[in-house]
Short mmCIF file of C-alpha atoms and ligand atoms in Angstrom, two decimals:
data_model
loop_
_atom_site.label_atom_id
_atom_site.label_comp_id
_atom_site.label_asym_id
_atom_site.label_seq_id
_atom_site.Cartn_x
_atom_site.Cartn_y
_atom_site.Cartn_z
CA MET A 14 106.38 116.90 137.54
CA LEU A 15 109.38 117.04 139.87
CA LYS A 16 112.47 115.52 138.26
CA GLU A 17 113.19 113.26 141.23
CA LYS A 18 109.65 111.92 141.16
CA LEU A 19 109.89 111.26 137.43
CA LYS A 20 113.25 109.49 137.84
CA GLN A 21 111.58 107.24 140.39
CA LEU A 22 108.49 106.65 138.24
CA VAL A 23 110.35 105.47 135.14
CA THR A 24 112.15 102.73 137.07
CA GLN A 25 108.88 100.99 137.92
CA LYS A 26 108.13 97.61 136.37
CA GLN A 27 104.35 98.14 136.36
CA PHE A 28 102.43 101.26 135.44
CA THR A 29 98.88 102.49 135.83
CA ASP A 30 97.08 103.92 132.82
CA GLU A 31 97.44 107.39 134.31
CA GLU A 32 101.21 106.94 134.62
CA ILE A 33 101.45 105.71 131.02
CA VAL A 34 99.51 108.73 129.76
CA LEU A 35 101.72 111.05 131.79
CA LEU A 36 104.91 109.55 130.34
CA LEU A 37 103.56 109.59 126.78
CA GLY A 38 102.78 113.28 127.09
CA LEU A 39 106.22 114.44 128.28
CA THR A 40 107.52 117.44 126.33
CA ASP A 41 110.07 119.13 128.59
CA PRO A 42 113.50 118.22 127.11
CA GLU A 43 114.97 117.22 130.47
CA ASP A 44 111.92 115.03 131.27
CA CYS A 45 112.21 113.37 127.86
CA ARG A 46 115.90 112.65 128.51
CA ILE A 47 115.01 110.93 131.80
CA LEU A 48 112.53 108.72 129.94
CA ARG A 49 115.03 108.05 127.14
CA ASP A 50 117.89 107.10 129.46
CA GLU A 51 115.75 104.63 131.40
CA ALA A 52 114.36 103.05 128.20
CA TYR A 53 117.91 102.66 126.82
CA ALA A 54 119.18 101.13 130.08
CA ARG A 55 116.17 98.80 130.27
CA THR A 56 116.81 97.67 126.68
CA THR A 57 120.45 96.89 127.52
CA GLU A 58 119.38 95.04 130.62
CA LEU A 59 116.68 92.93 128.96
CA MET A 60 117.82 92.59 125.36
CA GLY A 61 121.59 93.15 125.35
CA ASP A 62 123.59 95.75 123.47
CA LYS A 63 122.98 94.49 119.94
CA VAL A 64 120.74 95.82 117.23
CA TYR A 65 119.56 93.21 114.73
CA TYR A 66 119.03 93.68 111.01
CA ARG A 67 115.95 92.60 109.08
CA GLY A 68 116.84 93.17 105.43
CA LEU A 69 113.62 94.55 104.00
CA ILE A 70 112.52 93.30 100.57
CA GLU A 71 109.39 95.11 99.37
CA PHE A 72 108.66 92.58 96.67
CA SER A 73 105.33 93.85 95.35
CA ASN A 74 103.18 96.97 95.61
CA ILE A 75 100.11 95.27 94.17
CA CYS A 76 97.35 95.42 96.78
CA THR A 77 93.69 94.46 96.83
CA ALA A 78 92.93 96.65 99.85
CA ASN A 79 92.20 100.35 100.06
CA CYS A 80 93.40 101.58 103.44
CA ARG A 81 92.71 105.28 103.14
CA TYR A 82 96.06 106.46 104.53
CA CYS A 83 98.20 104.30 102.26
CA GLY A 84 100.07 105.47 99.15
CA ILE A 85 99.83 102.09 97.40
CA ARG A 86 96.16 101.35 98.05
CA LYS A 87 94.35 99.74 95.16
CA ALA A 88 92.41 102.86 94.17
CA ASN A 89 95.57 104.92 93.60
CA HIS A 90 96.00 104.60 89.86
CA GLN A 91 99.07 106.86 89.77
CA VAL A 92 101.30 104.03 91.04
CA ASN A 93 103.24 101.80 88.66
CA ARG A 94 102.58 98.35 90.02
CA TYR A 95 105.33 95.72 90.20
CA LEU A 96 106.01 92.20 91.39
CA MET A 97 109.63 91.15 91.71
CA THR A 98 110.46 87.80 90.17
CA LYS A 99 111.22 84.82 92.38
CA GLU A 100 114.84 84.97 91.25
CA GLU A 101 115.14 88.65 92.18
CA ILE A 102 113.68 88.12 95.66
CA VAL A 103 115.82 85.09 96.37
CA GLU A 104 118.91 86.89 95.11
CA GLN A 105 118.34 89.75 97.56
CA ALA A 106 117.76 87.34 100.46
CA VAL A 107 120.93 85.40 99.63
CA TRP A 108 122.83 88.68 99.38
CA ALA A 109 121.57 89.68 102.83
CA ALA A 110 122.57 86.32 104.32
CA ASN A 111 126.04 86.61 102.78
CA GLN A 112 126.43 90.12 104.18
CA GLY A 113 125.80 88.81 107.70
CA TYR A 114 122.17 89.88 108.07
CA GLY A 115 120.64 87.20 110.28
CA SER A 116 117.20 87.68 108.80
CA VAL A 117 115.14 89.29 106.08
CA CYS A 118 111.64 90.72 105.97
CA LEU A 119 109.41 90.07 102.97
CA GLN A 120 106.76 92.71 102.58
CA SER A 121 104.10 93.30 99.92
CA GLY A 122 100.61 94.61 99.38
CA GLU A 123 97.84 92.21 100.28
CA ARG A 124 96.69 89.60 97.77
CA HIS A 125 94.56 86.54 98.31
CA ASP A 126 94.75 84.69 95.00
CA GLU A 127 96.17 81.18 94.91
CA LYS A 128 98.84 82.17 92.38
CA TYR A 129 100.28 84.70 94.85
CA ILE A 130 100.02 82.40 97.89
CA ASN A 131 101.82 79.69 96.00
CA PHE A 132 104.41 82.16 94.70
CA VAL A 133 105.26 83.14 98.31
CA CYS A 134 105.60 79.42 99.20
CA GLU A 135 108.06 78.89 96.36
CA VAL A 136 110.06 81.97 97.32
CA LEU A 137 110.29 80.84 100.95
CA GLU A 138 111.34 77.31 100.01
CA GLU A 139 114.09 78.57 97.78
CA ILE A 140 115.37 81.17 100.24
CA HIS A 141 115.64 78.48 102.88
CA GLN A 142 117.38 76.08 100.55
CA LYS A 143 119.91 78.67 99.39
CA THR A 144 120.76 80.27 102.75
CA VAL A 145 121.47 77.22 104.91
CA SER A 146 125.19 77.39 105.72
CA PRO A 147 127.59 76.59 108.58
CA ILE A 148 127.00 80.16 109.82
CA LEU A 149 123.21 80.01 109.43
CA PRO A 150 122.45 76.28 109.95
CA ASN A 151 118.70 76.91 109.73
CA GLY A 152 118.94 79.42 106.93
CA VAL A 153 118.30 83.13 107.11
CA GLY A 154 115.50 84.17 109.52
CA ILE A 155 112.25 85.27 107.90
CA THR A 156 109.77 87.97 108.82
CA LEU A 157 106.64 88.17 106.70
CA SER A 158 104.47 91.26 106.43
CA LEU A 159 101.84 90.30 103.90
CA GLY A 160 98.55 91.34 105.49
CA ASP A 161 95.44 89.52 106.68
CA HIS A 162 95.00 85.89 105.63
CA PRO A 163 93.24 82.71 106.77
CA LYS A 164 95.09 80.45 109.18
CA GLU A 165 95.62 77.80 106.46
CA VAL A 166 97.61 80.31 104.42
CA TYR A 167 99.80 81.28 107.39
CA GLU A 168 100.38 77.57 107.99
CA ARG A 169 101.39 76.93 104.36
CA TRP A 170 103.92 79.76 104.48
CA ALA A 171 105.26 78.56 107.84
CA GLN A 172 105.84 75.10 106.39
CA ALA A 173 107.44 76.49 103.26
CA SER A 174 109.89 78.58 105.31
CA GLY A 175 111.52 75.40 106.63
CA ASN A 176 112.67 77.41 109.64
CA ARG A 177 109.95 77.87 112.26
CA GLU A 178 112.51 78.74 114.91
CA ASN A 179 113.24 81.96 113.07
CA LEU A 180 109.88 82.82 111.63
CA ARG A 181 108.06 86.07 112.35
CA TYR A 182 105.01 87.90 111.09
CA LEU A 183 104.27 91.58 111.40
CA ALA A 184 100.59 92.59 111.31
CA ARG A 185 99.98 96.01 112.83
CA PHE A 186 96.48 96.80 114.06
CA GLU A 187 97.29 100.52 113.53
CA THR A 188 95.02 101.80 116.33
CA SER A 189 92.87 100.17 118.99
CA ASN A 190 90.39 103.05 118.77
CA GLN A 191 87.55 101.39 116.86
CA LYS A 192 86.17 104.64 115.45
CA LEU A 193 89.57 105.81 114.27
CA PHE A 194 90.33 102.40 112.79
CA ASP A 195 87.05 102.44 110.88
CA TYR A 196 87.72 105.97 109.64
CA LEU A 197 91.17 104.99 108.36
CA HIS A 198 89.91 101.83 106.73
CA SER A 199 86.32 102.62 105.75
CA THR A 200 86.51 101.50 102.16
CA PRO A 201 83.50 99.42 101.20
CA GLY A 202 84.46 96.29 99.32
CA LYS A 203 85.27 92.71 100.02
CA ASN A 204 88.74 93.49 101.35
CA GLU A 205 87.66 96.22 103.75
CA LYS A 206 89.65 96.01 106.98
CA ASN A 207 88.12 94.99 110.25
CA LEU A 208 89.82 95.45 113.61
CA GLN A 209 88.45 92.28 115.18
CA HIS A 210 89.54 90.31 112.15
CA ARG A 211 93.08 91.68 112.56
CA PHE A 212 93.15 90.33 116.12
CA GLU A 213 91.91 86.94 114.87
CA CYS A 214 94.80 86.95 112.38
CA LEU A 215 97.27 87.62 115.21
CA LYS A 216 95.79 84.69 117.14
CA ALA A 217 96.06 82.41 114.09
CA LEU A 218 99.69 83.45 113.61
CA ARG A 219 100.47 82.55 117.21
CA GLU A 220 98.82 79.13 116.74
CA CYS A 221 100.97 78.52 113.66
CA GLY A 222 104.11 79.18 115.71
CA TYR A 223 105.15 82.56 114.34
CA GLN A 224 106.84 85.15 116.55
CA VAL A 225 103.98 87.61 116.54
CA GLY A 226 104.65 91.24 115.73
CA THR A 227 102.16 94.05 115.76
CA GLY A 228 102.09 97.81 116.10
CA VAL A 229 100.30 101.07 115.53
CA MET A 230 100.59 104.44 113.86
CA ILE A 231 101.53 107.19 116.27
CA GLY A 232 100.05 110.67 116.15
CA ILE A 233 97.10 110.08 113.84
CA PRO A 234 95.14 113.34 113.88
CA GLY A 235 92.36 112.79 116.42
CA GLN A 236 94.27 110.10 118.32
CA THR A 237 94.65 110.86 122.05
CA LEU A 238 97.27 109.84 124.61
CA GLU A 239 94.58 107.62 126.14
CA ASP A 240 94.25 105.87 122.75
CA LEU A 241 98.00 105.24 122.69
CA CYS A 242 97.85 103.94 126.25
CA ARG A 243 95.09 101.53 125.15
CA ASP A 244 97.31 100.49 122.23
CA ILE A 245 100.06 99.53 124.68
CA ARG A 246 97.55 97.60 126.79
CA THR A 247 96.47 95.84 123.60
CA PHE A 248 100.09 94.86 122.86
CA GLN A 249 100.05 93.24 126.31
CA LYS A 250 96.75 91.44 125.64
CA VAL A 251 98.02 90.12 122.31
CA ASP A 252 101.18 89.09 124.18
CA ALA A 253 103.23 90.45 121.28
CA ASP A 254 106.81 89.28 120.73
CA MET A 255 107.75 92.29 118.67
CA ILE A 256 106.48 95.75 117.97
CA GLY A 257 106.83 97.81 114.80
CA MET A 258 105.35 101.29 114.91
CA GLY A 259 105.99 104.64 113.37
CA PRO A 260 104.60 108.15 113.10
CA TYR A 261 101.46 108.78 111.07
CA LEU A 262 102.68 110.45 107.87
CA MET A 263 100.67 111.80 105.01
CA SER A 264 100.83 110.31 101.55
CA GLU A 265 99.94 112.08 98.34
CA GLY A 266 98.45 108.87 97.00
CA ALA A 267 96.18 108.42 100.02
CA GLU A 268 92.75 109.96 100.37
CA LEU A 269 93.20 111.54 103.77
CA GLY A 270 94.90 114.78 102.74
CA ALA A 271 92.24 116.79 104.56
CA LEU A 272 93.14 115.07 107.82
CA GLY A 273 96.55 116.76 107.79
CA GLN A 274 99.55 115.74 109.85
CA ARG A 275 100.80 116.76 113.27
CA ASN A 276 103.60 119.24 113.70
CA PRO A 277 106.81 117.27 112.89
CA LYS A 278 108.64 118.19 116.10
CA GLU A 279 105.75 117.18 118.34
CA LEU A 280 105.09 114.08 116.28
CA MET A 281 108.72 113.02 116.61
CA GLN A 282 108.76 113.40 120.38
CA LEU A 283 105.43 111.61 120.74
CA SER A 284 106.76 108.73 118.60
CA LEU A 285 109.91 108.47 120.72
CA ASN A 286 107.90 108.60 123.95
CA MET A 287 105.66 105.82 122.63
CA ILE A 288 108.71 103.65 121.86
CA ALA A 289 110.20 104.27 125.31
CA VAL A 290 106.98 103.67 127.22
CA THR A 291 106.33 100.49 125.23
CA ARG A 292 109.80 99.27 126.25
CA LEU A 293 109.17 100.09 129.92
CA VAL A 294 105.73 98.45 130.00
CA LEU A 295 106.33 95.42 127.76
CA GLY A 296 109.91 94.62 128.76
CA ASN A 297 111.69 91.97 126.72
CA VAL A 298 110.07 92.36 123.29
CA ASN A 299 111.79 93.36 120.06
CA ILE A 300 111.02 96.91 118.99
CA ALA A 301 111.86 98.14 115.48
CA ALA A 302 113.15 101.63 114.71
CA ALA A 303 110.87 102.56 111.80
CA THR A 304 112.40 104.14 108.71
CA ALA A 305 109.50 106.60 108.93
CA LEU A 306 111.25 108.22 111.90
CA GLN A 307 113.91 109.44 109.45
CA VAL A 308 111.30 111.45 107.57
CA LEU A 309 110.82 113.63 110.65
CA GLU A 310 114.48 113.78 111.72
CA PRO A 311 117.55 112.80 109.68
CA GLU A 312 118.79 110.85 112.73
CA GLY A 313 115.34 109.51 113.55
CA ARG A 314 116.28 105.83 113.60
CA GLU A 315 119.25 106.44 115.88
CA MET A 316 116.96 108.36 118.20
CA GLY A 317 114.62 105.36 118.12
CA ILE A 318 117.53 103.19 119.25
CA GLU A 319 118.24 105.58 122.13
CA TYR A 320 114.59 105.35 123.19
CA GLY A 321 114.48 101.54 123.29
CA CYS A 322 114.53 100.04 119.79
CA ASN A 323 116.72 97.01 119.09
CA ILE A 324 115.76 96.18 115.48
CA VAL A 325 116.35 98.05 112.23
CA MET A 326 115.11 97.16 108.78
CA PRO A 327 117.55 98.31 106.10
CA ASN A 328 115.83 98.45 102.75
CA ILE A 329 117.49 95.95 100.41
CA SER A 330 114.91 96.09 97.63
CA PRO A 331 116.53 96.67 94.22
CA LEU A 332 116.79 100.37 93.43
CA LYS A 333 114.50 100.18 90.41
CA TYR A 334 111.54 99.18 92.60
CA ARG A 335 112.05 101.54 95.54
CA ALA A 336 110.11 104.53 94.24
CA GLY A 337 107.06 102.32 93.66
CA TYR A 338 106.72 101.40 97.33
CA GLN A 339 105.88 104.70 98.95
CA LEU A 340 103.40 104.07 101.72
CA TYR A 341 103.99 107.68 102.82
CA ASP A 342 105.63 110.77 101.29
CA ASN A 343 109.38 111.58 101.40
CA LYS A 344 110.45 108.02 102.17
CA PRO A 345 114.22 108.04 102.83
CA CYS A 346 116.92 105.94 101.13
CA ILE A 347 114.98 105.39 97.91
CA GLU A 348 118.08 106.23 95.90
CA ASP A 349 120.68 104.37 97.96
CA GLU A 350 121.98 100.96 96.92
CA PRO A 351 121.63 98.29 99.65
CA THR A 352 125.41 98.35 100.23
CA GLN A 353 125.31 102.10 100.94
CA CYS A 354 122.33 101.64 103.30
CA ALA A 355 124.11 98.89 105.25
CA SER A 356 127.40 100.67 105.83
CA CYS A 357 125.77 103.99 106.67
CA LEU A 358 123.47 102.17 109.07
CA GLU A 359 126.25 100.41 110.96
CA ARG A 360 127.93 103.76 111.56
CA ARG A 361 124.66 105.15 112.85
CA ILE A 362 124.17 102.21 115.22
CA LEU A 363 127.73 102.36 116.58
CA SER A 364 127.29 106.08 117.18
CA ARG A 365 124.59 105.23 119.71
CA GLY A 366 126.68 102.75 121.70
CA ARG A 367 125.13 99.64 120.13
CA LYS A 368 126.62 96.86 118.00
CA VAL A 369 125.17 95.11 114.99
CA GLY A 370 124.13 91.50 115.70
CA TRP A 371 125.87 90.10 112.62
CA ASN A 372 124.70 86.64 111.55
CA LEU A 373 122.22 86.50 114.41
CA SER A 374 118.50 86.33 113.89
CA GLY A 375 117.69 88.31 117.05
CA SER A 376 114.62 86.46 118.30
CA SER A 377 112.79 88.38 120.99
CA ARG A 378 113.67 87.36 124.51
CA LYS A 379 109.97 87.08 125.26
CA TRP A 380 109.49 84.48 122.55
CA LEU A 381 112.56 82.53 123.65
CA GLN A 382 111.29 82.36 127.21
CA ARG A 383 107.82 81.32 126.13
CA ASN A 384 109.16 78.51 123.97
CA ARG A 385 111.90 77.21 126.22
CA LYS A 386 111.40 73.62 127.35
CA PRO A 387 111.23 73.37 131.17
CA ASP A 388 114.66 71.72 131.49
CA GLU A 389 116.33 73.54 128.62
CA LYS A 390 119.49 75.44 129.52
CA LEU A 391 120.24 78.28 127.15
CA PRO A 392 123.74 79.39 126.26
CA PHE A 393 124.13 82.81 127.83
CA VAL A 394 126.61 85.58 127.48
CA SER A 395 127.00 88.35 129.97
CA VAL A 396 126.45 91.95 129.02
CA LYS A 397 127.36 94.74 131.36
CA SER A 398 124.73 97.46 131.15
CA ASP A 399 126.32 99.75 133.73
CA GLU A 400 128.55 99.64 136.78
CA LYS A 401 125.92 98.17 139.04
CA ARG A 402 124.10 95.67 136.87
CA GLN A 403 125.43 92.37 135.56
CA ILE A 404 122.80 90.66 133.49
CA TRP A 405 122.51 87.65 131.26
CA ILE A 406 121.31 87.63 127.71
CA LYS A 407 120.99 84.68 125.38
CA ALA A 408 123.43 84.84 122.50
CA ILE A 409 121.01 84.38 119.65
S1 LIG B 501 98.26 99.45 104.25
FE1 LIG B 501 98.82 97.44 103.41
S2 LIG B 501 96.83 96.43 103.02
FE2 LIG B 501 96.37 98.62 103.31
S3 LIG B 501 96.38 99.44 101.23
FE3 LIG B 501 98.46 99.74 102.03
S4 LIG B 501 99.61 97.92 101.36
FE4 LIG B 501 97.43 97.49 101.11
#
């Protein structure tokens, strides 16, 4: 495609499916730079120049499900299972709040027993209680990533959080291609995954007031650019507030070894294109730079930021548990203490012209707009994205 035509195309606000597929498939380095630069500028314009932290606490690798691509699926008996104590989880969340992280993300394998559901309630109550401060008057923001559950369970956790203004849930649907989804999840048993059910969960989360996050795996062998385009259309249908997606990576503990993995260089570019196109099509949503990008490129997360991400999730799980939470092979930072991760990350973010949103929870602009009362005036700060544009972003 002619460079001038491409430069024009990326500035559009609306795209046809054909245009999305074309942008996703860019491989020429100069073309990819054009896409990257527009995604970065659009992020500055719509979201500001800050990147927000979600301190990631992987508090348990016990899971009742058997997703075939996952290193901690139930049937993998090589994994040493763990559940952090309530005190350990709360301690990490308080540490994050004291370090200036505006929010934390609690992630675990999926469990449905009452003991676990209640345990999560107690953890959330205590985190809220211990992180309310003059700097964080509503306590540290919470993102949950705990799998598929009935609406009543989501509601119980929302109540326990004590902070619905800063409450998020990440439930990726992984792929909108029904056949591919079934292939990845075809594990007979009562906790077998179902794509329609995942969408019902997203609806229930919205009804409970969560900021709804979803996402997909990029570059699953057999997945086409048209599939990824449909994934982006599905993000629009779900009306997602935030997106978390990363490359499809193999795991020794999974049972899809035969499926293989795409060439790392191609997979990296496809992942970056997907991030950029999602930014251009969806606009003012939060997009996380997945740690998985670092497996393909040492500077993968920074590249994610350049292509439109505005969220990072530094791993703050205690070192002794890190090795047990390997959803995919060669996970980075499993030997770094949280303090090392945080300082190294800030340097990486600054190197890409962004700042860290210290003590801010970083709600997505989309969610703020949706929930603003008709007469509510928001406190704005101005952020200059370039010489020509002066735009206004809420300081939150
Ligand atoms: S992807 Fe999530 S639900 Fe599926 S097996 Fe892994 S941890 Fe469990």
